[in-house]
CSV table of C-alpha atoms in Angstrom, one decimal:
chain,number,residue,atom,x,y,z
A,1,UNK,CA,29.3,14.0,9.2
A,2,UNK,CA,30.4,11.5,6.5
A,3,UNK,CA,32.8,8.9,7.8
A,4,UNK,CA,35.9,7.1,6.5
A,5,UNK,CA,37.7,4.1,7.9
A,6,UNK,CA,40.9,3.9,9.9
A,7,UNK,CA,41.4,0.2,10.5
A,8,UNK,CA,38.3,-1.1,12.3
A,9,UNK,CA,37.1,2.4,13.2
A,10,UNK,CA,35.0,4.8,11.2
A,11,UNK,CA,35.7,8.5,11.9
A,12,UNK,CA,34.5,11.8,10.5
A,13,UNK,CA,36.1,12.7,7.2
A,14,UNK,CA,37.6,15.9,8.8
A,15,UNK,CA,39.7,15.4,11.9
A,16,UNK,CA,41.3,17.9,14.3
A,17,UNK,CA,45.0,18.6,14.5
A,18,UNK,CA,45.6,19.8,18.0
A,19,UNK,CA,49.2,20.8,17.6
A,20,UNK,CA,48.6,24.6,17.2
A,21,UNK,CA,47.3,24.7,20.8
A,22,UNK,CA,50.8,23.9,22.1
A,23,UNK,CA,53.1,26.0,19.9
A,24,UNK,CA,55.2,28.5,21.8
A,25,UNK,CA,54.5,32.0,20.8
A,26,UNK,CA,51.2,31.1,19.2
A,27,UNK,CA,49.3,29.0,21.7
A,28,UNK,CA,46.0,30.3,23.2
A,29,UNK,CA,45.1,30.0,26.8
A,30,UNK,CA,43.8,26.7,28.0
A,31,UNK,CA,40.2,27.8,28.1
A,32,UNK,CA,40.2,28.7,24.4
A,33,UNK,CA,41.9,25.4,23.5
A,34,UNK,CA,39.3,23.4,25.5
A,35,UNK,CA,36.5,25.3,23.7
A,36,UNK,CA,38.1,24.6,20.4
A,37,UNK,CA,38.2,20.8,21.0
A,38,UNK,CA,34.7,20.8,22.4
A,39,UNK,CA,33.4,22.7,19.4
A,40,UNK,CA,35.0,20.1,17.1
A,41,UNK,CA,33.5,17.2,19.0
A,42,UNK,CA,30.1,18.8,19.0
A,43,UNK,CA,30.4,19.3,15.2
A,44,UNK,CA,30.9,15.6,14.7
A,45,UNK,CA,34.7,15.4,14.6
A,46,UNK,CA,35.7,12.0,15.9
A,47,UNK,CA,39.4,11.9,15.2
A,48,UNK,CA,41.8,14.1,17.2
A,49,UNK,CA,45.5,14.0,16.4
A,50,UNK,CA,48.1,14.9,19.0
A,51,UNK,CA,51.6,13.8,20.1
A,52,UNK,CA,53.8,13.8,23.1
A,53,UNK,CA,56.2,16.2,21.4
A,54,UNK,CA,53.5,18.9,20.8
A,55,UNK,CA,54.6,21.1,23.6
A,56,UNK,CA,55.8,24.7,24.0
A,57,UNK,CA,59.2,23.5,25.4
A,58,UNK,CA,61.1,20.4,26.2
A,59,UNK,CA,60.3,20.8,29.8
A,60,UNK,CA,56.5,20.2,29.3
A,61,UNK,CA,56.4,17.0,27.2
A,62,UNK,CA,52.8,15.8,26.9
A,63,UNK,CA,51.3,19.3,27.0
A,64,UNK,CA,49.0,18.8,24.0
A,65,UNK,CA,47.9,15.3,25.1
A,66,UNK,CA,46.9,16.8,28.4
A,67,UNK,CA,44.7,19.4,26.7
A,68,UNK,CA,43.0,16.6,24.7
A,69,UNK,CA,42.4,14.5,27.7
A,70,UNK,CA,41.0,17.4,29.7
A,71,UNK,CA,38.6,18.4,26.9
A,72,UNK,CA,37.4,14.8,26.6
A,73,UNK,CA,36.8,14.6,30.3
A,74,UNK,CA,34.6,17.7,30.0
A,75,UNK,CA,32.6,16.7,26.9
A,76,UNK,CA,29.0,15.7,27.4
A,77,UNK,CA,29.2,13.2,24.6
A,78,UNK,CA,30.6,9.6,24.4
A,79,UNK,CA,34.3,9.9,24.7
A,80,UNK,CA,34.7,6.3,23.5
A,81,UNK,CA,33.3,7.4,20.1
A,82,UNK,CA,36.4,9.6,19.6
A,83,UNK,CA,39.6,8.1,18.2
A,84,UNK,CA,42.6,9.9,19.8
A,85,UNK,CA,45.7,9.4,17.7
A,86,UNK,CA,49.0,10.3,19.4
A,87,UNK,CA,52.6,9.8,18.4
A,88,UNK,CA,56.0,9.0,19.8
A,89,UNK,CA,59.6,9.0,18.5
A,90,UNK,CA,60.0,12.7,17.7
A,91,UNK,CA,61.5,14.3,20.8
A,92,UNK,CA,61.9,17.7,22.2
A,93,UNK,CA,65.3,18.9,23.3
A,94,UNK,CA,66.5,22.3,24.6
A,95,UNK,CA,67.4,23.6,21.1
A,96,UNK,CA,64.4,22.2,19.2
A,97,UNK,CA,63.6,18.7,17.9
A,98,UNK,CA,65.3,15.3,17.6
A,99,UNK,CA,64.3,11.8,16.9
A,100,UNK,CA,64.6,8.5,18.8
A,101,UNK,CA,63.5,5.3,17.1
A,102,UNK,CA,65.0,2.9,19.6
A,103,UNK,CA,62.4,0.3,20.6
A,104,UNK,CA,63.1,0.9,24.3
A,105,UNK,CA,62.4,4.6,23.9
A,106,UNK,CA,59.2,4.1,21.9
A,107,UNK,CA,57.9,1.8,24.6
A,108,UNK,CA,58.8,4.3,27.2
A,109,UNK,CA,57.1,7.1,25.3
A,110,UNK,CA,54.0,5.0,24.8
A,111,UNK,CA,53.8,4.3,28.6
A,112,UNK,CA,54.1,8.0,29.3
A,113,UNK,CA,51.3,8.8,26.8
A,114,UNK,CA,49.0,6.2,28.3
A,115,UNK,CA,49.4,7.9,31.7
A,116,UNK,CA,48.9,11.4,30.3
A,117,UNK,CA,45.9,10.5,28.3
A,118,UNK,CA,44.5,8.5,31.2
A,119,UNK,CA,43.7,5.4,29.2
A,120,UNK,CA,44.5,1.7,29.4
A,121,UNK,CA,45.0,1.4,25.6
A,122,UNK,CA,45.7,4.1,23.0
A,123,UNK,CA,43.3,4.0,20.0
A,124,UNK,CA,45.9,4.9,17.4
A,125,UNK,CA,49.6,5.1,18.2
A,126,UNK,CA,51.9,6.4,15.5
A,127,UNK,CA,55.6,6.4,15.1
A,128,UNK,CA,56.3,10.1,14.6
A,129,UNK,CA,59.4,10.3,12.4
A,130,UNK,CA,62.1,7.8,11.2
A,131,UNK,CA,65.4,7.8,13.1
A,132,UNK,CA,68.3,7.3,10.6
A,133,UNK,CA,70.4,5.8,13.5
A,134,UNK,CA,68.0,2.9,14.1
A,135,UNK,CA,66.9,0.3,11.5
A,136,UNK,CA,63.3,1.0,10.6
A,137,UNK,CA,62.3,-2.6,11.1
A,138,UNK,CA,63.5,-2.5,14.7
A,139,UNK,CA,61.2,0.5,15.4
A,140,UNK,CA,58.3,-1.2,13.7
A,141,UNK,CA,59.0,-4.3,15.9
A,142,UNK,CA,58.4,-2.0,18.9
A,143,UNK,CA,55.0,-1.0,17.5
A,144,UNK,CA,54.1,-4.7,17.0
A,145,UNK,CA,55.1,-5.4,20.6
A,146,UNK,CA,53.0,-2.5,21.9
A,147,UNK,CA,50.0,-3.7,19.9
A,148,UNK,CA,50.4,-7.3,21.0
A,149,UNK,CA,50.7,-6.2,24.7
A,150,UNK,CA,47.4,-4.4,24.4
A,151,UNK,CA,48.8,-1.0,25.0
A,152,UNK,CA,47.7,0.3,21.6
A,153,UNK,CA,44.7,-0.7,19.6
A,154,UNK,CA,46.0,0.2,16.1
A,155,UNK,CA,49.4,1.3,14.8
A,156,UNK,CA,50.3,4.1,12.4
A,157,UNK,CA,53.4,5.7,10.9
A,158,UNK,CA,54.3,9.2,10.0
A,159,UNK,CA,56.7,11.0,7.7
A,160,UNK,CA,57.3,7.7,5.9
A,161,UNK,CA,58.2,7.1,2.3
A,162,UNK,CA,56.7,4.3,0.1
A,163,UNK,CA,59.4,1.8,0.9
A,164,UNK,CA,59.0,2.4,4.6
A,165,UNK,CA,55.2,2.1,4.3
A,166,UNK,CA,55.6,-1.3,2.6
A,167,UNK,CA,58.2,-2.5,5.2
A,168,UNK,CA,56.0,-1.4,8.0
A,169,UNK,CA,53.1,-3.2,6.4
A,170,UNK,CA,55.1,-6.4,6.0
A,171,UNK,CA,56.1,-6.3,9.7
A,172,UNK,CA,52.8,-5.1,11.2
A,173,UNK,CA,50.2,-6.7,8.9
A,174,UNK,CA,46.7,-5.5,9.7
A,175,UNK,CA,48.0,-3.8,12.9
A,176,UNK,CA,49.1,-1.0,10.6
A,177,UNK,CA,46.1,1.2,9.7
A,178,UNK,CA,47.4,4.7,8.8
A,179,UNK,CA,50.1,6.9,7.4
A,180,UNK,CA,50.4,10.6,8.4
A,181,UNK,CA,52.5,12.7,6.0
A,182,UNK,CA,52.5,16.3,5.0
A,183,UNK,CA,50.2,17.1,2.0
A,184,UNK,CA,48.6,20.3,0.8
A,185,UNK,CA,48.3,22.3,-2.5
A,186,UNK,CA,51.7,23.7,-1.5
A,187,UNK,CA,53.3,20.3,-0.7
A,188,UNK,CA,52.2,17.6,-3.1
A,189,UNK,CA,55.2,15.3,-3.0
A,190,UNK,CA,53.3,12.8,-0.9
A,191,UNK,CA,51.2,11.7,-3.9
A,192,UNK,CA,53.1,8.4,-4.1
A,193,UNK,CA,52.4,7.6,-0.5
A,194,UNK,CA,48.7,8.3,-1.0
A,195,UNK,CA,48.7,5.7,-3.8
A,196,UNK,CA,50.5,3.1,-1.7
A,197,UNK,CA,48.0,3.7,1.1
A,198,UNK,CA,45.1,3.2,-1.3
A,199,UNK,CA,46.7,0.0,-2.6
A,200,UNK,CA,47.3,-1.4,0.9
A,201,UNK,CA,44.0,-0.2,2.4
A,202,UNK,CA,45.6,2.3,4.8
A,203,UNK,CA,44.2,5.6,5.8
A,204,UNK,CA,46.2,8.6,4.8
A,205,UNK,CA,46.1,11.5,7.3
A,206,UNK,CA,47.5,14.7,5.7
A,207,UNK,CA,49.2,17.0,8.3
A,208,UNK,CA,49.3,20.7,7.5
A,209,UNK,CA,46.6,20.1,4.9
A,210,UNK,CA,46.0,23.9,4.6
A,211,UNK,CA,49.7,24.6,4.0
A,212,UNK,CA,50.9,25.2,7.6
A,213,UNK,CA,50.1,27.5,10.4
A,214,UNK,CA,51.6,30.6,8.8
A,215,UNK,CA,50.4,29.9,5.3
A,216,UNK,CA,46.7,29.0,5.7
A,217,UNK,CA,45.7,32.3,4.0
A,218,UNK,CA,48.0,31.7,1.0
A,219,UNK,CA,46.1,29.0,-0.9
A,220,UNK,CA,45.3,31.3,-3.8
A,221,UNK,CA,48.9,32.2,-4.2
A,222,UNK,CA,49.7,28.7,-5.4
A,223,UNK,CA,46.5,28.4,-7.6
A,224,UNK,CA,44.0,31.2,-7.9
A,225,UNK,CA,41.3,28.7,-8.5
A,226,UNK,CA,41.1,28.0,-4.7
A,227,UNK,CA,40.0,31.6,-4.1
A,228,UNK,CA,37.8,31.7,-7.2
A,229,UNK,CA,35.9,28.6,-6.5
A,230,UNK,CA,35.5,29.6,-2.8
A,231,UNK,CA,33.9,32.9,-3.9
A,232,UNK,CA,31.7,31.1,-6.4
A,233,UNK,CA,30.5,28.6,-3.8
A,234,UNK,CA,30.2,31.1,-1.0
A,235,UNK,CA,32.7,29.2,1.2
A,236,UNK,CA,36.2,29.7,2.4
A,237,UNK,CA,39.3,28.7,0.4
A,238,UNK,CA,40.2,26.4,3.3
A,239,UNK,CA,37.0,24.5,2.8
A,240,UNK,CA,37.7,24.2,-0.9
A,241,UNK,CA,41.2,22.9,-0.1
A,242,UNK,CA,40.0,20.2,2.3
A,243,UNK,CA,37.3,19.1,-0.2
A,244,UNK,CA,39.9,18.9,-2.9
A,245,UNK,CA,42.0,16.6,-0.6
A,246,UNK,CA,39.0,14.4,0.2
A,247,UNK,CA,38.4,14.0,-3.5
A,248,UNK,CA,42.0,12.8,-4.0
A,249,UNK,CA,41.3,9.4,-2.6
A,250,UNK,CA,38.7,7.7,-0.3
A,251,UNK,CA,41.6,6.9,2.1
A,252,UNK,CA,42.4,10.6,2.7
A,253,UNK,CA,41.2,12.0,6.1
A,254,UNK,CA,42.6,15.6,6.6
A,255,UNK,CA,43.5,16.7,10.1
A,256,UNK,CA,43.5,20.5,9.8
A,257,UNK,CA,45.0,22.3,12.8
A,258,UNK,CA,43.0,24.8,14.9
A,259,UNK,CA,43.3,26.8,18.0
A,260,UNK,CA,40.0,28.7,17.7
A,261,UNK,CA,36.5,27.2,17.6
A,262,UNK,CA,35.7,29.3,14.5
A,263,UNK,CA,38.6,27.7,12.6
A,264,UNK,CA,37.7,24.1,13.1
A,265,UNK,CA,34.0,24.8,12.5
A,266,UNK,CA,34.9,26.3,9.1
A,267,UNK,CA,37.0,23.2,8.3
A,268,UNK,CA,34.2,20.9,9.2
A,269,UNK,CA,32.1,22.5,6.5
A,270,UNK,CA,34.3,20.8,3.9
A,271,UNK,CA,32.7,17.5,4.9
A,272,UNK,CA,29.6,18.5,2.9
A,273,UNK,CA,31.3,20.3,0.1
A,274,UNK,CA,31.3,18.2,-3.1
A,275,UNK,CA,33.5,19.6,-5.9
A,276,UNK,CA,32.5,19.0,-9.5
A,277,UNK,CA,34.9,17.3,-12.0
A,278,UNK,CA,35.3,20.7,-13.6
A,279,UNK,CA,36.2,22.4,-10.3
A,280,UNK,CA,38.7,19.6,-9.5
A,281,UNK,CA,40.3,20.0,-12.9
A,282,UNK,CA,40.8,23.7,-12.3
A,283,UNK,CA,42.4,23.0,-8.9
A,284,UNK,CA,44.8,20.6,-10.5
């Protein structure tokens, strides 16, 4: 698989978003989740994205991280070649989701993730979502402390606007390597963030790059060219979508979610799909 850079690491241009394996009401059994992760690894995926808050309920924090750690322990390949990216600061509560950007909490969450993943240092640790009750620079200071303590190898941020990206970069310097925001044909408002990442040399990791769990089959509804080009090329619209995102900027590394081996293997096909200028113009 072709690779792109996240800080000092090169990873496959298509990553795996592991969240769908831990969504209440949709999650597969553990065996299928493990098979999905192993299929991705065998296909050349070297970036797996998870988070402590990816869990079917607030009583099982770390559920998704445990699945990832279990699969890596079973994989016959070199687990050190895989960059596991996890996140902290978006919390699960009985009635849904909340945020906690306090430095003390982020450090506590990182320690918990270290234990769940069974590692001494997390490859890429991302602040999950800004907390309006906590100054952003204070939360970024916690990421800096975690890096300098050796608990994380690289730092990332998620759901950040251009001003927050620049502020994080000012505080973290080259410790900051990535930004993870929503981006897809349906949700294009992260275009400015992609441009800032390209300017600063940061990887941009689109979450929900296919439009979200319940909308993956609706690409043609936003632009029929996704379906038309897919039919012309003999590939899935999802592959066309991911190839379109890869063509947006060399800093883009999509992390499509999957809970079945067939799904991630189809997504991996986008790594070798080169769209022409005419096709890209049709896609908009």
